[in-house]
XYZ file of C-alpha atoms in Angstrom:
714
model
C 23.157 22.937 -33.694
C 23.046 19.440 -32.477
C 25.376 16.707 -33.961
C 23.994 13.421 -35.239
C 25.156 11.437 -32.446
C 23.485 13.561 -30.005
C 20.193 13.277 -31.724
C 20.541 9.573 -32.278
C 21.195 9.393 -28.505
C 17.958 11.479 -27.713
C 15.971 9.112 -30.151
C 17.347 5.960 -28.450
C 16.453 7.220 -25.014
C 13.131 8.177 -26.089
C 12.649 4.439 -27.838
C 13.788 3.012 -24.109
C 10.914 4.646 -22.442
C 7.820 2.625 -21.298
C 5.470 2.253 -24.424
C 2.585 4.592 -24.514
C -0.575 2.921 -25.040
C -3.644 4.374 -26.969
C -6.453 6.144 -25.214
C -8.885 3.830 -23.368
C -11.664 4.178 -25.833
C -9.365 3.059 -28.791
C -8.133 0.079 -26.440
C -11.734 -0.986 -26.418
C -12.598 -0.446 -29.979
C -9.349 -2.576 -31.003
C -10.581 -5.381 -28.672
C -14.167 -5.041 -30.139
C -12.990 -5.177 -33.747
C -11.128 -8.316 -33.037
C -14.118 -10.008 -31.528
C -12.373 -10.522 -28.322
C -14.351 -10.277 -24.943
C -12.950 -8.682 -21.988
C -13.033 -12.026 -20.143
C -10.690 -13.844 -22.923
C -8.490 -10.787 -22.791
C -7.896 -10.983 -19.174
C -7.418 -14.816 -19.250
C -4.702 -14.188 -22.032
C -2.879 -11.461 -20.045
C -3.411 -13.493 -16.592
C -5.239 -10.662 -15.134
C -8.685 -10.068 -13.911
C -11.949 -9.055 -15.802
C -12.351 -5.745 -13.650
C -8.504 -4.834 -14.345
C -9.286 -5.115 -18.128
C -12.360 -3.128 -17.479
C -10.224 -0.462 -15.617
C -7.746 -0.259 -18.579
C -10.400 0.313 -20.952
C -12.410 3.125 -19.165
C -9.400 4.910 -17.651
C -9.316 3.970 -14.155
C -6.144 2.475 -14.234
C -2.892 1.499 -16.226
C -1.181 -1.738 -17.077
C 2.310 -2.248 -15.470
C 5.159 -4.512 -16.506
C 5.244 -7.119 -17.688
C 1.604 -6.977 -18.864
C 2.063 -3.419 -20.205
C 4.610 -4.470 -22.743
C 2.418 -7.583 -23.751
C -0.720 -5.325 -23.911
C 1.124 -2.751 -25.878
C 2.306 -5.516 -28.638
C -1.235 -6.928 -28.843
C -3.032 -3.400 -29.388
C -0.260 -2.576 -31.923
C -1.151 -5.982 -33.822
C -4.911 -5.107 -33.891
C -4.192 -1.547 -34.796
C -2.607 -2.774 -38.097
C -5.201 -4.955 -38.920
C -8.256 -2.759 -37.808
C -7.259 0.884 -38.414
C -9.795 3.304 -37.359
C -10.289 4.931 -40.819
C -11.674 1.402 -42.128
C -14.874 0.036 -41.764
C -14.615 -3.081 -39.676
C -16.526 -6.322 -39.471
C -16.678 -8.108 -36.158
C -15.542 -11.737 -37.178
C -16.752 -13.148 -33.889
C -19.541 -12.819 -31.456
C -19.112 -9.908 -29.236
C -19.320 -9.842 -25.432
C -22.525 -7.617 -25.644
C -23.611 -4.229 -26.969
C -20.701 -1.937 -27.452
C -20.928 1.234 -25.105
C -21.330 4.266 -27.144
C -18.176 5.777 -25.275
C -16.075 2.890 -26.581
C -17.372 2.807 -30.101
C -16.783 6.321 -30.787
C -13.738 6.915 -33.123
C -13.198 10.394 -31.469
C -9.716 10.681 -30.168
C -9.297 11.169 -26.148
C -6.464 12.271 -24.528
C -4.020 9.635 -23.744
C -3.783 9.067 -19.792
C -0.485 10.633 -18.298
C 1.267 8.783 -15.723
C 0.810 10.082 -12.296
C 3.419 12.190 -11.093
C 5.091 10.813 -7.904
C 6.394 13.389 -5.287
C 9.868 13.393 -4.864
C 10.820 11.543 -1.601
C 11.900 13.950 1.103
C 15.356 13.344 2.099
C 14.539 14.082 5.662
C 12.086 11.044 5.667
C 12.717 8.830 2.857
C 10.054 6.290 4.181
C 7.198 8.455 3.685
C 7.128 8.265 -0.162
C 4.042 6.961 -1.689
C 3.908 3.333 -2.966
C 3.937 3.525 -6.895
C 0.676 2.619 -8.170
C -0.658 2.211 -11.619
C -1.225 5.658 -13.261
C -4.587 6.544 -14.119
C -6.643 8.790 -16.263
C -8.080 12.140 -14.302
C -11.751 10.944 -15.160
C -13.405 7.736 -13.359
C -16.981 6.282 -13.889
C -17.992 4.654 -10.670
C -20.190 1.718 -10.907
C -23.529 2.204 -9.342
C -23.658 1.166 -5.822
C -26.591 -1.140 -4.972
C -26.848 0.328 -1.148
C -30.273 1.876 -0.035
C -28.430 4.276 2.253
C -26.801 5.781 -0.639
C -30.053 7.402 -1.602
C -31.348 8.455 2.008
C -31.121 11.884 3.448
C -30.245 15.330 1.968
C -27.413 15.498 -0.145
C -26.215 18.948 1.060
C -22.576 17.993 1.229
C -21.054 14.771 -0.013
C -17.604 13.047 0.060
C -17.824 13.065 -3.905
C -18.311 16.715 -3.991
C -14.842 17.411 -2.647
C -11.850 18.256 -4.593
C -10.933 16.261 -7.585
C -9.754 12.499 -7.191
C -6.013 12.078 -6.659
C -5.020 10.370 -9.820
C -2.594 8.435 -7.689
C -5.513 6.844 -5.685
C -8.648 6.717 -8.271
C -10.686 4.464 -5.845
C -10.484 6.190 -2.818
C -8.872 5.412 0.507
C -10.182 1.944 1.245
C -12.098 -1.073 -0.173
C -14.276 -3.380 1.637
C -13.810 -6.950 0.437
C -16.849 -9.361 0.630
C -16.555 -13.267 0.148
C -17.153 -13.267 -3.593
C -13.988 -11.280 -4.443
C -15.625 -8.115 -4.883
C -14.114 -4.982 -3.410
C -16.223 -2.095 -2.660
C -14.539 1.266 -2.804
C -15.497 4.990 -2.526
C -18.149 6.167 -4.865
C -19.795 3.127 -5.556
C -16.917 1.547 -7.588
C -16.757 -2.167 -7.342
C -13.556 -3.933 -8.148
C -12.580 -7.739 -8.664
C -10.122 -9.093 -6.224
C -8.726 -12.478 -7.288
C -6.674 -12.914 -3.933
C -7.023 -16.179 -1.999
C -4.363 -15.580 0.578
C -3.216 -12.662 2.505
C -0.055 -12.015 0.821
C -2.042 -12.234 -2.644
C -4.325 -9.468 -1.030
C -1.488 -7.042 -0.120
C 0.050 -7.273 -3.714
C -3.363 -6.511 -4.886
C -3.963 -3.645 -2.682
C -0.759 -2.154 -3.490
C -0.568 -2.744 -7.302
C -4.185 -2.943 -8.558
C -6.619 -1.565 -6.257
C -5.979 2.023 -6.718
C -6.600 2.791 -3.073
C -4.847 4.991 -0.874
C -4.999 8.750 0.246
C -2.819 11.699 -0.164
C -0.841 13.244 2.924
C -2.602 15.814 4.918
C 0.506 17.986 5.364
C 3.302 18.557 2.637
C 5.902 17.195 5.268
C 3.671 14.158 6.167
C 3.209 10.661 4.418
C 0.391 9.502 2.283
C -2.245 7.154 3.918
C -1.740 3.399 3.176
C -4.555 1.258 1.511
C -6.984 0.155 3.869
C -8.632 -3.340 3.276
C -11.683 -4.043 5.168
C -12.440 -7.988 5.551
C -16.107 -9.111 6.194
C -16.627 -12.251 7.745
C -16.970 -14.301 4.346
C -13.800 -12.733 3.056
C -11.825 -13.212 6.189
C -12.639 -17.114 6.084
C -12.120 -17.119 2.322
C -8.466 -15.716 3.278
C -7.827 -18.613 5.864
C -8.594 -16.618 8.887
C -10.809 -17.785 11.782
C -14.194 -15.969 12.008
C -13.812 -15.471 15.597
C -10.753 -15.263 17.867
C -12.080 -17.238 21.151
C -10.517 -17.667 24.613
C -8.408 -14.642 25.109
C -8.661 -12.342 28.243
C -9.249 -8.815 26.480
C -10.157 -7.508 23.282
C -6.637 -5.846 23.012
C -4.937 -8.870 23.088
C -6.603 -10.304 20.046
C -4.085 -11.586 17.683
C -3.270 -15.041 15.917
C -0.492 -16.915 17.155
C 2.675 -16.841 15.395
C 2.391 -20.375 14.368
C -0.997 -19.774 12.398
C -0.858 -20.830 8.672
C -1.709 -17.091 7.689
C 1.179 -15.758 9.820
C 3.459 -18.262 7.999
C 2.358 -17.166 4.774
C 2.839 -13.404 5.476
C 6.485 -14.444 6.602
C 7.258 -16.607 3.705
C 6.206 -13.742 1.222
C 8.864 -11.557 3.098
C 6.170 -9.345 4.678
C 6.288 -8.223 8.184
C 3.883 -7.479 11.030
C 4.011 -4.786 13.493
C 4.675 -5.482 17.085
C 0.777 -5.844 17.746
C 0.824 -8.624 15.550
C -2.184 -10.069 13.181
C -5.069 -8.715 15.438
C -8.295 -6.856 14.463
C -6.167 -4.146 12.905
C -3.201 -5.887 11.397
C -0.597 -3.534 9.741
C 1.695 -5.529 7.105
C 4.621 -4.081 5.613
C 8.054 -4.167 4.215
C 10.976 -2.019 5.085
C 11.088 1.034 2.643
C 13.580 0.878 -0.010
C 14.897 3.791 -1.804
C 12.076 5.709 -0.840
C 9.280 3.300 -1.586
C 6.707 2.645 1.127
C 4.997 -0.697 1.026
C 2.445 -0.966 3.672
C -1.226 -2.077 3.765
C -3.463 -1.784 6.989
C -6.332 -4.647 7.112
C -9.485 -4.123 9.292
C -11.016 -7.552 10.112
C -14.706 -6.940 11.032
C -15.601 -10.316 12.492
C -13.023 -9.514 15.218
C -14.683 -6.443 16.172
C -12.570 -3.913 14.455
C -15.249 -1.436 14.480
C -16.337 -0.945 17.955
C -20.228 -0.402 18.023
C -19.784 2.356 20.529
C -17.900 4.263 17.950
C -19.417 2.943 14.908
C -23.090 1.790 15.796
C -24.414 -0.465 13.385
C -21.728 -0.292 10.713
C -20.370 -3.997 11.054
C -23.733 -5.084 10.134
C -24.327 -3.282 7.001
C -23.903 -4.333 3.435
C -20.151 -3.992 2.031
C -21.219 -1.214 0.026
C -22.554 0.746 2.894
C -19.483 0.011 4.925
C -17.399 1.408 2.079
C -19.547 4.664 2.102
C -19.400 5.040 5.608
C -15.616 4.518 6.185
C -14.693 6.348 2.892
C -16.489 9.453 4.313
C -14.825 9.407 7.675
C -11.512 8.690 5.755
C -11.961 11.600 3.436
C -13.158 13.955 6.277
C -11.066 12.945 8.946
C -8.325 10.224 8.334
C -8.049 6.752 6.862
C -8.703 4.529 9.891
C -5.762 2.555 11.440
C -7.426 1.268 14.697
C -9.917 2.685 17.073
C -11.296 5.994 16.848
C -9.002 7.018 19.608
C -6.064 5.723 17.735
C -7.291 7.908 14.641
C -7.569 10.774 16.946
C -3.958 10.667 17.925
C -2.738 9.900 14.301
C -4.577 12.836 13.015
C -2.516 14.892 15.401
C 0.552 13.814 13.864
C -0.396 13.736 10.360
C -1.388 17.220 10.507
C 1.778 18.226 12.627
C 4.516 15.996 11.362
C 7.360 16.004 13.605
C 10.131 16.329 10.853
C 10.843 18.372 7.612
C 13.675 18.037 5.056
C 16.292 21.040 5.754
C 19.592 21.858 4.308
C 22.531 21.391 6.717
C 25.752 23.483 6.600
C 27.225 21.666 3.801
C 23.919 22.173 1.524
C 22.875 18.530 2.000
C 19.332 17.628 2.877
C 18.675 16.251 6.279
C 16.036 15.604 8.546
C 15.137 18.540 10.839
C 12.461 19.408 13.361
C 9.233 20.646 12.011
C 8.267 23.976 13.871
C 5.178 23.770 15.734
C 5.057 20.093 16.216
C 6.073 17.992 19.231
C 9.211 16.519 17.636
C 10.271 12.997 17.424
C 11.695 12.508 21.038
C 9.231 11.798 24.190
C 9.363 14.281 26.971
C 8.657 13.172 30.445
C 6.128 15.200 32.338
C 6.424 17.048 35.766
C 5.795 14.797 38.666
C 2.440 16.364 39.620
C 1.211 15.807 35.843
C 2.135 12.087 35.785
C -0.108 9.375 36.940
C 0.881 7.602 40.142
C 2.498 4.579 38.182
C 4.899 6.707 35.832
C 8.433 6.484 36.750
C 8.969 10.319 37.383
C 5.868 9.969 40.165
C 7.702 7.290 42.205
C 8.594 8.925 45.514
C 6.642 12.267 44.650
C 4.749 13.530 47.728
C 3.995 16.819 46.240
C 0.443 16.265 45.070
C -0.880 15.512 41.623
C -2.758 17.797 38.936
C -6.490 16.686 39.026
C -7.878 18.162 36.020
C -10.634 16.005 34.779
C -14.317 16.647 33.373
C -17.043 17.426 35.653
C -18.952 14.867 38.034
C -21.139 17.000 40.209
C -24.463 16.710 41.777
C -25.827 19.681 43.751
C -26.826 18.894 47.287
C -30.662 17.865 47.485
C -31.025 20.388 50.770
C -30.014 23.308 48.291
C -33.125 22.611 46.133
C -35.596 25.595 46.743
C -39.311 24.941 46.663
C -39.794 26.864 43.582
C -37.437 24.579 41.823
C -38.914 21.400 43.018
C -42.286 22.245 41.733
C -41.014 22.956 38.270
C -42.162 20.114 36.077
C -39.456 19.023 33.945
C -35.705 18.485 34.098
C -33.684 19.063 30.795
C -30.107 18.152 29.882
C -28.090 20.369 27.555
C -25.287 18.514 25.913
C -22.280 20.752 24.567
C -21.352 19.600 21.244
C -17.904 18.200 21.015
C -16.960 20.167 24.154
C -13.175 19.113 24.160
C -12.745 19.948 20.364
C -14.379 23.473 21.123
C -11.553 23.820 23.974
C -8.727 22.825 21.565
C -9.204 25.988 19.273
C -6.664 28.465 19.788
C -5.146 26.613 22.961
C -1.560 27.308 23.751
C 0.202 24.199 24.835
C 3.765 23.356 25.847
C 6.023 22.186 22.795
C 9.089 21.724 25.570
C 9.721 19.769 28.650
C 8.778 21.330 31.953
C 10.951 23.688 33.843
C 10.670 23.893 37.754
C 10.252 27.492 39.056
C 9.935 28.512 42.736
C 7.293 31.471 43.622
C 6.707 32.402 40.067
C 4.489 35.357 39.158
C 1.285 33.672 37.289
C 1.221 34.436 33.637
C -1.894 33.089 31.852
C -0.111 32.921 28.455
C 2.414 30.260 29.784
C 1.199 26.655 29.833
C 2.119 24.836 32.601
C 1.038 23.503 36.278
C 0.710 25.973 39.216
C 0.712 24.931 42.863
C -1.631 27.655 44.391
C -4.230 27.745 47.054
C -7.807 28.454 45.767
C -9.473 27.276 48.959
C -10.225 30.797 49.974
C -12.534 31.447 46.954
C -16.328 31.229 47.980
C -18.801 30.891 45.195
C -22.575 30.000 45.194
C -23.000 26.659 46.790
C -25.638 25.969 43.988
C -23.079 26.206 41.477
C -20.138 23.593 41.023
C -16.872 24.957 41.730
C -14.711 25.546 38.824
C -11.554 24.344 40.337
C -12.155 20.619 40.967
C -13.812 17.826 38.836
C -16.005 16.974 41.783
C -17.425 20.709 41.757
C -16.396 20.808 45.432
C -14.476 23.636 47.066
C -10.820 22.898 47.305
C -9.469 21.995 50.921
C -6.193 23.599 50.491
C -3.275 24.312 47.899
C -3.125 22.200 45.128
C -1.831 21.767 41.515
C -3.833 23.372 38.687
C -3.509 23.742 35.030
C -3.058 27.538 33.755
C -6.659 27.904 32.555
C -7.966 26.990 36.020
C -5.643 29.594 37.685
C -6.608 32.114 34.997
C -10.204 31.552 35.672
C -9.784 32.433 39.205
C -8.186 35.587 38.537
C -11.013 36.414 35.809
C -13.416 35.976 38.847
C -11.531 38.832 40.684
C -9.414 36.671 43.016
C -5.777 37.085 43.722
C -3.470 34.101 43.061
C -0.104 33.637 44.441
C 1.532 30.268 43.288
C 4.127 28.827 45.537
C 5.792 26.980 42.434
C 5.184 25.744 39.156
C 6.380 23.567 36.158
C 6.018 25.680 33.243
C 6.819 25.096 29.263
C 8.766 28.196 27.728
C 8.319 27.121 24.285
C 4.605 27.001 23.061
C 2.388 26.925 20.283
C -1.120 26.025 19.145
C -0.448 22.567 18.491
C -3.934 21.382 18.016
C -5.257 24.139 15.795
C -5.096 22.062 12.756
C -6.615 18.983 14.358
C -9.355 21.286 15.535
C -10.247 22.841 12.297
C -10.275 19.553 10.415
C -12.451 17.789 12.789
C -14.838 20.888 13.141
C -15.204 20.978 9.554
C -15.792 17.147 9.378
C -18.526 17.682 12.174
C -20.230 20.480 10.408
C -20.310 18.664 7.315
C -21.617 15.656 8.506
C -24.208 17.450 10.609
C -25.263 19.035 7.278
C -25.759 15.714 5.760
C -28.200 14.930 8.390
C -29.991 18.039 7.653
C -28.668 19.975 10.448
C -27.077 23.131 9.292
C -25.921 26.326 11.321
C -28.354 28.512 9.665
C -31.354 26.939 11.314
C -33.085 28.957 13.752
C -33.903 27.523 17.441
C -37.277 26.050 16.636
C -36.543 24.139 13.268
C -33.108 23.262 14.682
C -34.874 21.466 17.757
C -37.298 19.853 15.452
C -34.663 18.392 13.122
C -32.544 17.185 15.991
C -35.308 14.900 17.272
C -35.026 12.778 13.964
C -31.796 13.534 12.519
C -30.033 10.143 13.204
C -33.007 8.395 11.223
C -32.405 10.345 8.162
C -29.439 8.455 7.213
C -27.930 5.861 9.571
C -24.725 5.777 7.639
C -23.876 9.469 8.098
C -25.136 9.188 11.897
C -22.333 6.671 12.385
C -19.816 8.746 10.970
C -21.005 11.715 13.325
C -20.649 9.174 16.248
C -17.226 8.195 15.069
C -16.067 11.780 14.724
C -17.136 12.428 18.274
C -15.459 9.450 19.498
C -12.224 10.680 17.599
C -12.425 13.889 19.626
C -12.846 12.135 23.185
C -10.767 9.276 22.289
C -7.755 11.449 20.901
C -7.585 13.419 23.915
C -7.837 10.504 26.180
C -4.717 8.932 24.176
C -2.677 11.914 25.277
C -2.299 10.033 28.693
C -2.779 6.430 27.809
C -2.271 4.490 30.965
C -0.396 1.135 31.099
C -2.374 -2.058 30.246
C -1.873 -5.802 31.022
C -1.930 -7.567 34.399
C 1.680 -8.058 34.492
C 2.506 -4.234 34.761
C 4.194 -2.947 37.939
C 4.293 0.614 38.905
C 7.597 2.544 38.272
C 8.090 0.535 34.727
C 7.665 2.281 31.353
C 4.983 1.312 29.278
C 5.176 1.413 25.226
C 2.948 4.618 25.135
C 5.511 6.596 26.770
C 7.836 6.466 24.011
C 5.159 8.439 21.726
C 6.113 12.112 21.411
C 2.256 12.632 21.574
C 2.331 10.988 25.268
C 1.546 14.449 26.804
C -0.889 14.363 29.993
C -0.020 18.145 30.100
C -1.822 18.810 26.977
C -4.854 16.619 27.687
C -5.101 18.611 31.062
C -5.152 21.858 29.280
C -7.921 20.675 26.965
C -9.965 19.539 29.769
C -9.234 22.346 32.087
C -10.300 24.944 29.245
C -13.489 22.716 28.549
C -14.748 22.802 32.403
C -14.014 26.425 32.668
C -15.910 27.074 29.646
C -18.890 25.357 30.972
C -18.776 26.983 34.261
C -18.553 30.258 32.694
C -21.848 29.559 30.918
C -23.306 28.258 33.987
C -22.626 31.338 35.884
C -23.813 33.702 33.025
C -26.895 31.704 32.980
C -27.457 32.098 36.490
C -26.940 35.565 36.674
C -29.440 36.176 33.935
C -32.304 33.624 34.927
C -31.717 32.852 38.533
C -31.770 29.177 37.587
C -29.032 26.794 38.762
C -28.271 23.291 37.334
C -29.216 20.145 39.030
C -25.957 18.225 38.039
C -23.222 18.240 35.471
C -21.481 15.178 34.063
C -18.501 16.046 31.662
C -20.417 17.991 28.653
C -23.877 17.619 30.066
C -25.654 19.833 32.495
C -29.071 19.406 33.799
C -31.503 22.349 34.512
C -35.061 22.336 36.025
C -37.374 23.905 33.636
C -40.920 25.071 33.457
C -41.549 23.443 30.064
C -40.265 20.457 28.036
C -38.146 22.927 25.614
C -34.796 24.563 26.558
C -36.578 27.657 24.908
C -38.421 27.755 28.229
C -35.412 28.635 30.265
C -32.426 29.657 28.136
C -31.844 33.514 28.368
C -32.220 35.693 25.495
C -31.785 39.350 24.855
C -34.708 41.758 24.259
C -33.921 41.419 20.488
C -34.655 37.680 20.617
C -30.923 36.847 20.349
C -29.213 34.388 22.805
C -27.680 35.943 25.658
C -23.812 36.313 24.908
C -21.963 33.999 26.955
C -24.542 31.887 27.941
C -25.581 28.342 26.483
C -26.869 28.668 22.928
C -28.464 26.066 20.736
C -26.745 25.308 17.451
C -24.810 22.537 15.650
C -21.321 23.809 15.781
C -18.785 22.651 18.411
C -19.473 24.648 21.599
C -22.868 25.023 21.120
C -25.728 23.009 22.842
C -28.288 20.442 21.838
C -30.780 18.614 23.891
C -29.607 15.529 25.550
C -32.867 14.514 27.003
C -36.110 15.518 28.904
C -37.582 13.871 32.017
C -39.894 14.741 34.872
C -38.499 16.672 37.836
C -39.485 14.347 40.494
C -37.418 11.808 38.508
C -34.236 13.880 38.940
C -34.881 14.567 42.399
C -35.318 11.010 43.356
C -31.950 10.124 41.650
C -30.241 12.930 43.400
C -31.632 11.637 46.833
C -29.932 8.246 46.025
C -26.518 9.869 45.322
C -26.975 9.275 41.650
C -26.213 12.062 38.842
C -29.192 12.559 36.664
C -27.014 13.887 33.876
C -25.574 10.327 33.406
C -29.211 8.955 32.769
C -31.289 11.910 31.545
C -30.891 10.617 27.872
C -32.583 7.287 28.452
C -34.680 7.740 31.619
C -35.718 4.978 33.941
C -34.524 2.231 32.115
C -30.806 3.494 31.948
C -30.973 3.692 35.657
C -32.279 0.174 36.021
C -29.560 -1.156 33.591
C -26.352 0.945 34.846
C -26.592 2.837 37.818
C -23.608 4.809 38.679
């Protein structure tokens, strides 16, 4: 039996816990019974009207010191206006009382959200403590015409239940009137008039953020997107002028806003206060405090990756960015940056492990690239890299196709065909990343190795003896020209030569013995995001060829917001792969110096080469299969676009099919999933021949035709 002292100690401990507030509906009933408006209550508690609304509908909970004051007020009202009595409102009410608030039925009390225990391996990744929230939320209607457009086959709101720590989604878009637009049409009141106040609001009251994508990772920080009026209201210039390049956009250190941040003991990352400033305080006791801003008038959203989004209404911007954040990752910069960040978020470099003494320490997460950068082999490095200085042994040239067939190799039968049709492979690099083994360790130099297609690496081998049909591009060079002698090739390129039946005898190689499918979760998440967004635009994988072609003609007009998400997803794929070999920037750089990107574990030109090599080989395999089945040969290839002569205006007029009406296995196939193809453009055949005679690539211009040639050239 417990003693009296033990029981008293337990009771005292219970009394010292944070006060438990009545259910949200009861809070509203008590306030209405007292005749106090929400605005008046917000004024007394020195809060905002929207915050009080959130307390009364269960979206968020007050925190100290307002918590104790609010509790005391509610207890006083509860003594005056018990639920069992019939109350008479002594003063004018704010308006009709919502039925849900007037109901005397008890609702479950909101339970404070459980915070995950910070990993001892990486204490900085613990999420910021946010107000506890009820599991249900009632989003305000979003006054957005885009929200009602297009088929709602799959929407962001149809996903898993909202994380109670982040009830308002991953981000908020702030306008000049202090309204913050969040996911699901929720509109919050943001009283901040300075950047430090905005950061405090984002961390303590906004209820924004995102759950980690991997159990060893970290939660996504709140993203606050500033429209032009909001930026001006917070003391920022509407534009930054007089700078040489977009990447150098930043406020000077003596700008008043930067001084405000410093005075409030916040810090900026090394990139300073630019279009995507990141503001933080060093983590203490496992508590992470960090907010990402995106400043729209400073071109935070590149129109090439986010077409038309910066000019949308705030509610529509919130819808577009929230959808991307929920399907891909909360934006932290350009789509290229997001592509790279997504790799790390899905494959965190460390995890918590126990050492010999049983203590938790930071350890390597299997399958990741680790925390330390790895220098490439000399042939894999760009010419300016330190390891390439003095190297004369040749370089790895694994790039996407840029090939045009020699006009003299065009037959009369091809020239008299009326049309040229461009086929575009959906996210070709993403398709190539599926089940792609890459090196997880540094390179090992080997002399006269035996070729093994299972080992990622760079091989020095002579493929110039391989003779293919001159009407086809060579699969071994990005120009499509036959190799002139020994050269360095990535594993997939050499394996394809072996697949074609040729003997390969490498003279030397740089190989990586520790391997893994590092990009698999990256591929899976982006593939799902791509397919879901296509479904939002009315394009699903179950469409037959004719309905698919018809739907693709107008799918971008179905919902411009979701069309922008689709473009951003595609840019994330290409940009993320490109970031694996980010080159030095700035006119003051000198060859041989290290540049910041080299300090990232994800600076891996060998992985980029593996993706591009596999994508190029995949395309050549389909081109070869199509030629064998139809006798048709491409006019030109550019990256993931191939142009064919055609007897009709539809790809159905020349693509090979089996006798049962199914696409010929191994050839090009129409469809909306990564690796399948869609129509890039259709032009008349004389137009394509004319470009070829000028040495221009029809694949570059077939989408927009004559106007694109006049505007861009090569």
